[in-house]
GROMACS .gro file of C-alpha atoms in nm:
model
  458
    1MET     CA    1   8.700   7.081   1.109
    2SER     CA    2   8.760   7.336   1.383
    3ASN     CA    3   8.948   7.229   1.695
    4LYS     CA    4   8.746   7.466   1.911
    5PRO     CA    5   8.541   7.294   2.176
    6ARG     CA    6   8.169   7.272   2.102
    7ILE     CA    7   7.958   7.459   2.352
    8PHE     CA    8   7.612   7.308   2.425
    9SER     CA    9   7.339   7.537   2.553
   10ALA     CA   10   6.976   7.478   2.629
   11HIS     CA   11   6.885   7.600   2.284
   12SER     CA   12   7.165   7.453   2.078
   13HIS     CA   13   7.083   7.199   1.808
   14SER     CA   14   7.335   6.962   1.659
   15ASN     CA   15   7.315   6.886   1.290
   16THR     CA   16   7.499   6.556   1.342
   17PRO     CA   17   7.277   6.278   1.207
   18CYS     CA   18   7.147   6.009   1.448
   19THR     CA   19   7.307   5.688   1.335
   20ARG     CA   20   7.210   5.327   1.416
   21ALA     CA   21   7.508   5.313   1.650
   22HIS     CA   22   7.359   5.607   1.845
   23GLN     CA   23   7.023   5.430   1.875
   24ILE     CA   24   7.179   5.105   1.999
   25GLY     CA   25   7.389   5.297   2.250
   26ALA     CA   26   7.081   5.478   2.385
   27LEU     CA   27   6.895   5.149   2.430
   28LEU     CA   28   7.190   4.996   2.614
   29LEU     CA   29   7.205   5.299   2.842
   30ILE     CA   30   6.833   5.268   2.926
   31ALA     CA   31   6.866   4.894   2.996
   32ALA     CA   32   7.169   4.949   3.219
   33THR     CA   33   6.990   5.224   3.412
   34PHE     CA   34   6.687   4.999   3.472
   35PHE     CA   35   6.908   4.709   3.586
   36PHE     CA   36   7.110   4.910   3.836
   37THR     CA   37   6.800   5.084   3.968
   38ARG     CA   38   6.635   4.749   4.047
   39LEU     CA   39   6.957   4.622   4.199
   40PHE     CA   40   6.980   4.930   4.419
   41ASP     CA   41   6.618   4.893   4.533
   42GLN     CA   42   6.671   4.529   4.634
   43SER     CA   43   7.003   4.593   4.806
   44PHE     CA   44   6.868   4.859   5.043
   45PRO     CA   45   6.550   4.786   5.241
   46PRO     CA   46   6.286   5.057   5.282
   47PRO     CA   47   6.297   5.272   5.596
   48CYS     CA   48   6.169   5.105   5.912
   49ASN     CA   49   5.870   5.333   5.934
   50LEU     CA   50   5.745   5.201   5.599
   51ILE     CA   51   5.768   4.844   5.723
   52THR     CA   52   5.598   4.898   6.055
   53ASP     CA   53   5.342   5.154   5.939
   54ARG     CA   54   5.009   4.973   5.975
   55SER     CA   55   4.821   5.178   5.718
   56SER     CA   56   5.082   5.108   5.451
   57ARG     CA   57   5.074   4.737   5.528
   58ASP     CA   58   4.696   4.734   5.515
   59ALA     CA   59   4.702   4.904   5.176
   60ASP     CA   60   4.934   4.636   5.043
   61LEU     CA   61   4.707   4.362   5.176
   62HIS     CA   62   4.394   4.534   5.042
   63VAL     CA   63   4.243   4.547   5.391
   64ALA     CA   64   3.942   4.777   5.377
   65LYS     CA   65   3.950   5.117   5.543
   66THR     CA   66   3.671   5.312   5.706
   67ASN     CA   67   3.507   5.618   5.562
   68GLY     CA   68   3.478   5.958   5.729
   69GLY     CA   69   3.197   5.829   5.949
   70GLY     CA   70   3.402   5.534   6.066
   71ARG     CA   71   3.201   5.283   5.861
   72PRO     CA   72   3.389   4.992   5.706
   73LEU     CA   73   3.452   4.992   5.331
   74TRP     CA   74   3.498   4.676   5.126
   75PRO     CA   75   3.822   4.630   4.930
   76GLU     CA   76   3.780   4.639   4.552
   77ARG     CA   77   3.995   4.333   4.487
   78GLY     CA   78   3.764   4.038   4.441
   79TYR     CA   79   3.448   4.238   4.518
   80GLY     CA   80   3.422   4.517   4.261
   81SER     CA   81   3.374   4.888   4.315
   82HIS     CA   82   2.998   4.870   4.383
   83LEU     CA   83   2.728   4.618   4.462
   84SER     CA   84   2.553   4.475   4.158
   85LEU     CA   85   2.347   4.165   4.238
   86LYS     CA   86   2.019   4.005   4.138
   87ILE     CA   87   1.882   3.750   4.384
   88TYR     CA   88   1.567   3.546   4.332
   89VAL     CA   89   1.383   3.450   4.652
   90TYR     CA   90   1.167   3.138   4.621
   91ASP     CA   91   0.808   3.201   4.722
   92GLU     CA   92   0.664   2.970   4.986
   93ASN     CA   93   0.369   2.888   4.758
   94GLU     CA   94   0.557   2.803   4.440
   95ILE     CA   95   0.716   2.478   4.559
   96ASP     CA   96   0.533   2.192   4.727
   97GLY     CA   97   0.687   2.129   5.069
   98LEU     CA   98   0.860   2.464   5.115
   99LYS     CA   99   0.597   2.580   5.364
  100ASP     CA  100   0.678   2.278   5.581
  101LEU     CA  101   1.038   2.404   5.615
  102LEU     CA  102   0.899   2.741   5.726
  103TYR     CA  103   0.603   2.650   5.949
  104GLY     CA  104   0.618   2.274   6.017
  105ARG     CA  105   0.411   1.985   5.885
  106ASP     CA  106   0.089   2.129   6.036
  107GLY     CA  107   0.170   2.493   5.964
  108THR     CA  108   0.153   2.579   6.334
  109VAL     CA  109   0.506   2.711   6.397
  110SER     CA  110   0.490   3.087   6.449
  111THR     CA  111   0.730   3.304   6.251
  112ASN     CA  112   0.746   3.546   6.545
  113ALA     CA  113   0.858   3.261   6.769
  114CYS     CA  114   1.137   3.179   6.521
  115LEU     CA  115   1.237   3.544   6.501
  116LYS     CA  116   1.352   3.547   6.863
  117GLY     CA  117   1.670   3.404   7.007
  118GLN     CA  118   2.008   3.325   6.859
  119TRP     CA  119   1.860   3.157   6.549
  120GLY     CA  120   1.649   3.456   6.445
  121SER     CA  121   1.888   3.535   6.160
  122GLN     CA  122   1.714   3.267   5.948
  123VAL     CA  123   1.392   3.472   5.956
  124LYS     CA  124   1.554   3.815   5.937
  125ILE     CA  125   1.766   3.735   5.631
  126HIS     CA  126   1.459   3.604   5.450
  127ARG     CA  127   1.249   3.909   5.536
  128LEU     CA  128   1.523   4.155   5.447
  129LEU     CA  129   1.585   3.986   5.112
  130LEU     CA  130   1.215   4.017   5.026
  131GLU     CA  131   1.252   4.396   5.065
  132SER     CA  132   1.603   4.419   4.920
  133ARG     CA  133   1.684   4.638   4.621
  134PHE     CA  134   1.883   4.339   4.491
  135ARG     CA  135   1.579   4.113   4.470
  136THR     CA  136   1.455   4.010   4.125
  137ARG     CA  137   1.132   3.834   4.039
  138LYS     CA  138   1.274   3.692   3.717
  139LYS     CA  139   1.459   3.363   3.758
  140GLU     CA  140   1.623   3.393   3.416
  141GLU     CA  141   1.812   3.708   3.517
  142ALA     CA  142   1.909   3.604   3.870
  143ASP     CA  143   2.272   3.571   3.976
  144LEU     CA  144   2.174   3.377   4.287
  145PHE     CA  145   1.869   3.198   4.430
  146PHE     CA  146   1.765   3.208   4.797
  147VAL     CA  147   1.588   2.908   4.952
  148PRO     CA  148   1.400   3.024   5.266
  149SER     CA  149   1.381   2.787   5.559
  150TYR     CA  150   1.331   2.821   5.935
  151VAL     CA  151   1.421   2.458   5.984
  152LYS     CA  152   1.623   2.498   6.305
  153CYS     CA  153   1.333   2.668   6.478
  154VAL     CA  154   1.080   2.429   6.323
  155ARG     CA  155   1.277   2.133   6.458
  156MET     CA  156   1.317   2.285   6.805
  157LEU     CA  157   0.941   2.352   6.828
  158GLY     CA  158   0.846   2.004   6.708
  159GLY     CA  159   0.723   2.105   6.364
  160LEU     CA  160   0.943   1.848   6.185
  161ASN     CA  161   1.170   1.570   6.303
  162ASP     CA  162   1.511   1.493   6.152
  163LYS     CA  163   1.379   1.235   5.906
  164GLU     CA  164   1.103   1.470   5.789
  165ILE     CA  165   1.350   1.755   5.744
  166ASN     CA  166   1.566   1.539   5.520
  167GLN     CA  167   1.276   1.416   5.311
  168THR     CA  168   1.126   1.762   5.274
  169TYR     CA  169   1.450   1.922   5.157
  170VAL     CA  170   1.495   1.653   4.889
  171LYS     CA  171   1.134   1.696   4.779
  172VAL     CA  172   1.175   2.074   4.753
  173LEU     CA  173   1.505   2.062   4.565
  174SER     CA  174   1.368   1.814   4.309
  175GLN     CA  175   1.118   2.077   4.199
  176MET     CA  176   1.377   2.346   4.122
  177PRO     CA  177   1.500   2.344   3.760
  178TYR     CA  178   1.758   2.611   3.831
  179PHE     CA  179   1.900   2.409   4.117
  180ARG     CA  180   1.932   2.111   3.882
  181ARG     CA  181   2.092   2.328   3.613
  182SER     CA  182   2.372   2.450   3.839
  183GLY     CA  183   2.399   2.156   4.075
  184GLY     CA  184   2.311   2.406   4.349
  185ARG     CA  185   2.614   2.629   4.289
  186ASP     CA  186   2.408   2.947   4.272
  187HIS     CA  187   2.163   2.861   4.553
  188ILE     CA  188   2.183   3.006   4.905
  189PHE     CA  189   2.080   2.831   5.228
  190VAL     CA  190   2.080   2.963   5.587
  191PHE     CA  191   2.165   2.731   5.876
  192PRO     CA  192   2.185   2.960   6.179
  193SER     CA  193   2.285   2.722   6.460
  194GLY     CA  194   2.592   2.538   6.576
  195ALA     CA  195   2.475   2.228   6.390
  196GLY     CA  196   2.509   2.417   6.061
  197ALA     CA  197   2.400   2.232   5.748
  198HIS     CA  198   2.404   1.901   5.939
  199LEU     CA  199   2.038   1.971   6.022
  200PHE     CA  200   1.984   1.846   5.666
  201ARG     CA  201   2.136   1.501   5.709
  202SER     CA  202   2.192   1.449   5.336
  203TRP     CA  203   2.356   1.789   5.282
  204ALA     CA  204   2.676   1.625   5.150
  205THR     CA  205   2.480   1.461   4.867
  206TYR     CA  206   2.252   1.746   4.766
  207ILE     CA  207   2.388   2.090   4.868
  208ASN     CA  208   2.762   2.032   4.896
  209ARG     CA  209   2.818   2.289   4.618
  210SER     CA  210   2.567   2.547   4.742
  211ILE     CA  211   2.640   2.868   4.933
  212ILE     CA  212   2.572   2.819   5.303
  213LEU     CA  213   2.526   3.113   5.542
  214THR     CA  214   2.608   3.001   5.896
  215PRO     CA  215   2.772   3.128   6.215
  216GLU     CA  216   2.944   2.789   6.245
  217GLY     CA  217   3.276   2.716   6.080
  218ASP     CA  218   3.399   2.387   6.224
  219ARG     CA  219   3.105   2.165   6.324
  220THR     CA  220   3.157   1.812   6.194
  221ASP     CA  221   2.931   1.509   6.175
  222LYS     CA  222   2.994   1.158   6.306
  223LYS     CA  223   3.212   1.093   6.002
  224ASP     CA  224   3.425   1.395   6.097
  225THR     CA  225   3.307   1.579   5.786
  226SER     CA  226   3.255   1.954   5.802
  227ALA     CA  227   2.972   2.121   5.612
  228PHE     CA  228   3.159   2.453   5.601
  229ASN     CA  229   3.385   2.537   5.308
  230THR     CA  230   3.584   2.861   5.319
  231TRP     CA  231   3.580   2.885   4.938
  232LYS     CA  232   3.203   2.901   4.893
  233ASP     CA  233   3.036   2.954   5.231
  234ILE     CA  234   2.992   3.269   5.440
  235ILE     CA  235   3.018   3.313   5.816
  236ILE     CA  236   2.737   3.535   5.948
  237PRO     CA  237   2.691   3.697   6.291
  238GLY     CA  238   2.457   3.549   6.548
  239ASN     CA  239   2.128   3.724   6.614
  240VAL     CA  240   2.165   3.972   6.902
  241ASP     CA  241   1.854   4.087   7.088
  242ASP     CA  242   1.686   4.374   6.900
  243GLY     CA  243   1.659   4.571   7.221
  244MET     CA  244   2.039   4.600   7.229
  245THR     CA  245   2.102   4.668   6.860
  246LYS     CA  246   1.832   4.925   6.789
  247THR     CA  247   1.918   5.287   6.714
  248GLY     CA  248   1.880   5.516   7.014
  249ALA     CA  249   1.836   5.411   7.376
  250THR     CA  250   1.893   5.038   7.421
  251VAL     CA  251   1.750   4.826   7.704
  252VAL     CA  252   2.086   4.843   7.886
  253GLN     CA  253   2.338   5.125   7.860
  254PRO     CA  254   2.716   5.054   7.884
  255LEU     CA  255   2.876   5.139   8.219
  256PRO     CA  256   3.193   5.349   8.247
  257LEU     CA  257   3.495   5.122   8.303
  258LEU     CA  258   3.558   5.260   8.652
  259LYS     CA  259   3.207   5.162   8.762
  260ARG     CA  260   3.233   4.800   8.650
  261LYS     CA  261   3.255   4.556   8.938
  262TYR     CA  262   3.446   4.274   8.772
  263LEU     CA  263   3.754   4.234   8.558
  264VAL     CA  264   3.586   3.966   8.345
  265ASN     CA  265   3.275   3.749   8.338
  266TYR     CA  266   3.134   3.435   8.185
  267LEU     CA  267   2.758   3.402   8.147
  268GLY     CA  268   2.672   3.058   8.020
  269ARG     CA  269   2.611   2.696   8.105
  270ALA     CA  270   2.893   2.448   8.163
  271GLN     CA  271   2.746   2.183   7.926
  272LYS     CA  272   3.023   1.950   8.051
  273LYS     CA  273   3.273   2.132   7.830
  274THR     CA  274   3.630   2.143   7.959
  275GLY     CA  275   3.692   2.512   7.895
  276ARG     CA  276   3.368   2.621   8.054
  277LEU     CA  277   3.423   2.398   8.357
  278LYS     CA  278   3.767   2.554   8.404
  279LEU     CA  279   3.613   2.902   8.404
  280ILE     CA  280   3.360   2.801   8.668
  281GLU     CA  281   3.636   2.658   8.888
  282LEU     CA  282   3.848   2.969   8.834
  283SER     CA  283   3.559   3.191   8.945
  284LYS     CA  284   3.541   3.000   9.275
  285GLN     CA  285   3.904   3.092   9.346
  286TYR     CA  286   3.891   3.449   9.214
  287GLY     CA  287   3.532   3.555   9.270
  288ASP     CA  288   3.632   3.918   9.308
  289LYS     CA  289   3.771   3.925   8.952
  290LEU     CA  290   3.567   3.669   8.757
  291GLU     CA  291   3.189   3.664   8.776
  292CYS     CA  292   3.043   3.333   8.666
  293PRO     CA  293   2.682   3.306   8.786
  294GLU     CA  294   2.493   2.980   8.746
  295LEU     CA  295   2.235   3.057   8.481
  296GLN     CA  296   1.882   2.939   8.550
  297PHE     CA  297   1.637   2.903   8.261
  298SER     CA  298   1.333   2.879   8.486
  299GLY     CA  299   1.229   2.955   8.842
  300PRO     CA  300   1.279   3.264   9.062
  301ASN     CA  301   1.655   3.288   8.991
  302LYS     CA  302   1.616   3.302   8.616
  303LEU     CA  303   1.797   3.600   8.459
  304GLY     CA  304   1.563   3.814   8.252
  305ARG     CA  305   1.674   3.987   7.935
  306VAL     CA  306   1.764   4.314   8.111
  307GLU     CA  307   1.939   4.140   8.401
  308TYR     CA  308   2.142   3.927   8.161
  309PHE     CA  309   2.284   4.226   7.975
  310GLN     CA  310   2.339   4.415   8.302
  311HIS     CA  311   2.558   4.128   8.425
  312LEU     CA  312   2.735   4.106   8.091
  313GLY     CA  313   2.820   4.476   8.094
  314ASN     CA  314   2.947   4.481   8.453
  315ALA     CA  315   3.298   4.366   8.353
  316LYS     CA  316   3.579   4.502   8.136
  317PHE     CA  317   3.617   4.171   7.950
  318CYS     CA  318   3.367   3.902   7.850
  319PHE     CA  319   3.476   3.541   7.805
  320ALA     CA  320   3.346   3.369   7.488
  321PRO     CA  321   3.442   3.001   7.530
  322ARG     CA  322   3.361   2.712   7.300
  323GLY     CA  323   3.041   2.522   7.376
  324GLU     CA  324   2.879   2.246   7.172
  325SER     CA  325   3.047   2.413   6.875
  326SER     CA  326   3.306   2.682   6.818
  327TRP     CA  327   3.082   2.988   6.783
  328THR     CA  328   2.901   3.164   7.064
  329LEU     CA  329   2.644   3.443   7.057
  330ARG     CA  330   2.816   3.598   7.359
  331PHE     CA  331   3.097   3.720   7.134
  332TYR     CA  332   2.855   3.945   6.943
  333GLU     CA  333   2.652   4.049   7.249
  334SER     CA  334   2.964   4.179   7.423
  335PHE     CA  335   3.004   4.461   7.168
  336PHE     CA  336   2.667   4.611   7.264
  337VAL     CA  337   2.747   4.631   7.636
  338GLU     CA  338   3.100   4.741   7.541
  339CYS     CA  339   3.311   4.481   7.711
  340VAL     CA  340   3.607   4.338   7.520
  341PRO     CA  341   3.542   3.977   7.412
  342VAL     CA  342   3.806   3.721   7.502
  343ILE     CA  343   3.774   3.426   7.263
  344LEU     CA  344   3.849   3.085   7.415
  345SER     CA  345   3.760   2.882   7.108
  346ASP     CA  346   4.059   2.781   6.897
  347GLN     CA  347   3.876   2.680   6.577
  348VAL     CA  348   3.633   2.972   6.566
  349GLU     CA  349   3.562   3.138   6.230
  350LEU     CA  350   3.458   3.504   6.244
  351PRO     CA  351   3.248   3.698   5.991
  352PHE     CA  352   3.365   3.951   5.733
  353GLN     CA  353   3.736   3.910   5.797
  354ASN     CA  354   3.821   4.110   5.485
  355VAL     CA  355   3.706   4.429   5.655
  356VAL     CA  356   3.730   4.363   6.028
  357ASP     CA  357   4.066   4.356   6.205
  358TYR     CA  358   3.973   4.138   6.501
  359THR     CA  359   4.307   4.201   6.671
  360GLN     CA  360   4.190   4.558   6.737
  361ILE     CA  361   3.856   4.468   6.896
  362SER     CA  362   3.903   4.135   7.073
  363ILE     CA  363   4.154   3.898   7.234
  364LYS     CA  364   4.197   3.535   7.136
  365TRP     CA  365   4.359   3.320   7.405
  366PRO     CA  366   4.449   2.948   7.385
  367SER     CA  367   4.169   2.740   7.532
  368THR     CA  368   4.430   2.501   7.675
  369VAL     CA  369   4.576   2.774   7.898
  370ILE     CA  370   4.280   2.873   8.115
  371GLY     CA  371   4.405   2.954   8.463
  372PRO     CA  372   4.529   3.234   8.692
  373GLU     CA  373   4.777   3.351   8.426
  374LEU     CA  374   4.484   3.448   8.204
  375LEU     CA  375   4.337   3.670   8.476
  376GLU     CA  376   4.680   3.819   8.545
  377TYR     CA  377   4.722   3.902   8.177
  378LEU     CA  378   4.383   4.072   8.152
  379ALA     CA  379   4.448   4.268   8.474
  380SER     CA  380   4.774   4.401   8.327
  381ILE     CA  381   4.600   4.574   8.035
  382PRO     CA  382   4.567   4.950   8.101
  383ASP     CA  383   4.221   5.106   8.092
  384ASP     CA  384   4.316   5.340   7.807
  385VAL     CA  385   4.402   5.037   7.591
  386ILE     CA  386   4.069   4.876   7.681
  387GLU     CA  387   3.890   5.200   7.594
  388GLY     CA  388   4.065   5.201   7.256
  389MET     CA  389   3.953   4.845   7.181
  390ILE     CA  390   3.598   4.932   7.282
  391ALA     CA  391   3.604   5.238   7.055
  392HIS     CA  392   3.715   5.025   6.759
  393GLY     CA  393   3.442   4.773   6.838
  394ARG     CA  394   3.186   5.051   6.848
  395GLN     CA  395   3.273   5.135   6.485
  396VAL     CA  396   3.222   4.784   6.345
  397ARG     CA  397   2.944   4.639   6.561
  398CYS     CA  398   2.690   4.767   6.307
  399LEU     CA  399   2.804   4.467   6.100
  400TRP     CA  400   2.635   4.241   6.358
  401VAL     CA  401   2.296   4.413   6.313
  402TYR     CA  402   2.040   4.256   6.078
  403ALA     CA  403   1.915   4.577   5.921
  404PRO     CA  404   1.827   4.648   5.552
  405ASP     CA  405   2.114   4.629   5.303
  406SER     CA  406   2.038   4.993   5.216
  407GLU     CA  407   2.187   5.091   5.553
  408PRO     CA  408   2.546   5.224   5.527
  409CYS     CA  409   2.658   4.947   5.763
  410SER     CA  410   2.466   4.629   5.844
  411ALA     CA  411   2.503   4.254   5.848
  412MET     CA  412   2.289   4.235   5.534
  413GLN     CA  413   2.505   4.480   5.342
  414ALA     CA  414   2.812   4.278   5.446
  415VAL     CA  415   2.645   3.953   5.335
  416MET     CA  416   2.568   4.114   4.998
  417TRP     CA  417   2.933   4.204   4.945
  418GLU     CA  418   3.037   3.850   5.032
  419LEU     CA  419   2.769   3.704   4.803
  420GLN     CA  420   2.890   3.921   4.518
  421ARG     CA  421   3.231   3.760   4.555
  422LYS     CA  422   3.066   3.416   4.521
  423VAL     CA  423   2.886   3.487   4.195
  424ARG     CA  424   3.014   3.267   3.913
  425LEU     CA  425   2.947   3.324   3.546
  426PHE     CA  426   2.950   2.950   3.479
  427HIS     CA  427   2.650   2.780   3.644
  428GLN     CA  428   2.637   2.441   3.475
  429SER     CA  429   2.657   2.116   3.669
  430ALA     CA  430   2.789   1.774   3.572
  431GLU     CA  431   2.433   1.684   3.473
  432THR     CA  432   2.394   1.985   3.241
  433PHE     CA  433   2.492   1.989   2.873
  434TRP     CA  434   2.494   2.249   2.597
  435LEU     CA  435   2.480   2.252   2.218
  436HIS     CA  436   2.649   2.459   1.947
  437ASN     CA  437   2.382   2.730   1.964
  438GLY     CA  438   2.420   2.772   2.342
  439SER     CA  439   2.100   2.594   2.437
  440ILE     CA  440   2.112   2.408   2.770
  441VAL     CA  441   1.989   2.048   2.773
  442ASN     CA  442   1.976   1.748   3.006
  443ARG     CA  443   2.098   1.393   2.940
  444ASN     CA  444   1.792   1.327   2.731
  445LEU     CA  445   1.872   1.637   2.521
  446VAL     CA  446   1.561   1.812   2.651
  447GLU     CA  447   1.603   2.192   2.649
  448PHE     CA  448   1.614   2.366   2.985
  449THR     CA  449   1.285   2.550   2.931
  450SER     CA  450   1.110   2.214   2.897
  451TRP     CA  451   1.250   2.044   3.209
  452LYS     CA  452   0.967   1.899   3.419
  453PRO     CA  453   0.978   1.842   3.797
  454PRO     CA  454   1.050   1.634   3.986
  455MET     CA  455   1.402   1.625   3.849
  456PRO     CA  456   1.660   1.363   3.949
  457LEU     CA  457   1.914   1.502   4.193
  458PRO     CA  458   2.276   1.398   4.241
   0.00000   0.00000   0.00000
């Protein structure tokens, strides 16, 4: 063999055979490289700008971004890349008793009357689902089933009392084979008030597995049992006056910050609630900063719709304290007069938290610390920061508007995304059985297609 050194060039080829020893050595080299690379990565943290960069952190957490038009986009994880739903809406004539939940025992409750006010979402969701592109008229292909009911309005207008509501719900559910098949897992109910599903006194027995749409996240009954479950239920926005949410000129236009008379306001009744009473007392001491008018619901001093929103928009911040329950319509109304909501409700649940960063559009302050320090804090916030929060709120407030789900941004489109996340492939209940050929039967081995109402409920 020659003692001359071997010169390797880019085009040189060695004729030395690749032995097993060479292969083992190469594998060991690769393993060692991988080990030391991981060790190096863990020993030295990433640059500070990568840790504090909000967009990078949001990407890691799968927080949705906005598109070019500033509209929110849903994250793919858990939702899918596009909406694909089939929802069956029960017709008021197909089930005995369902009309009573819509119009009262005598059929005299007006739908238009139920459409107004903070509970109007129960009517709007029903109407919008009837026109939705996701509606199916075939029960056998439905992913979910919607049970229409205006029961909060019906109760308030004397159409049904509490006992009648309970009896009517049970009667209606006992006529639904698909409800029996799934134990209610794929059925949707709307309870639009602070009472939530407690309007149906036997909810815990009959619809404790169903999907409940409600603005209320923490209301409990006398047994301290909550009807809201974060795993299956969905928080929805309250129903804001159509005159403020419509496209184009609204009934009241937002004032420039410099023209607003007050730092903050509270427009609501005391209802003997501690937090609200504290705000009223605070307004007596600092009337130049905190407006807190005594709301009249009748008589010459009653605030009309326009006057109410004019007052609401005459401050930089709007207090949204807890009342009978944790949610308040004032939180949603504030976005349409462009004042920054200050939440004084510790247990509040807010809608669509997978796409809305509430720290950018609102302030949440402990309800146990309501005093001069709160006003001092709000007064210390520069106007440009307030303007930034208002601008962010302007981008997402479309999510509070009950418009068709075909709109690029609406409460209904958001509800559809959340419903898609709730769809389960497995719909059988503890009272449903199946055989080797996949046929579904009941305890008496009667096939599903032959089930006859009324059916026993849990």
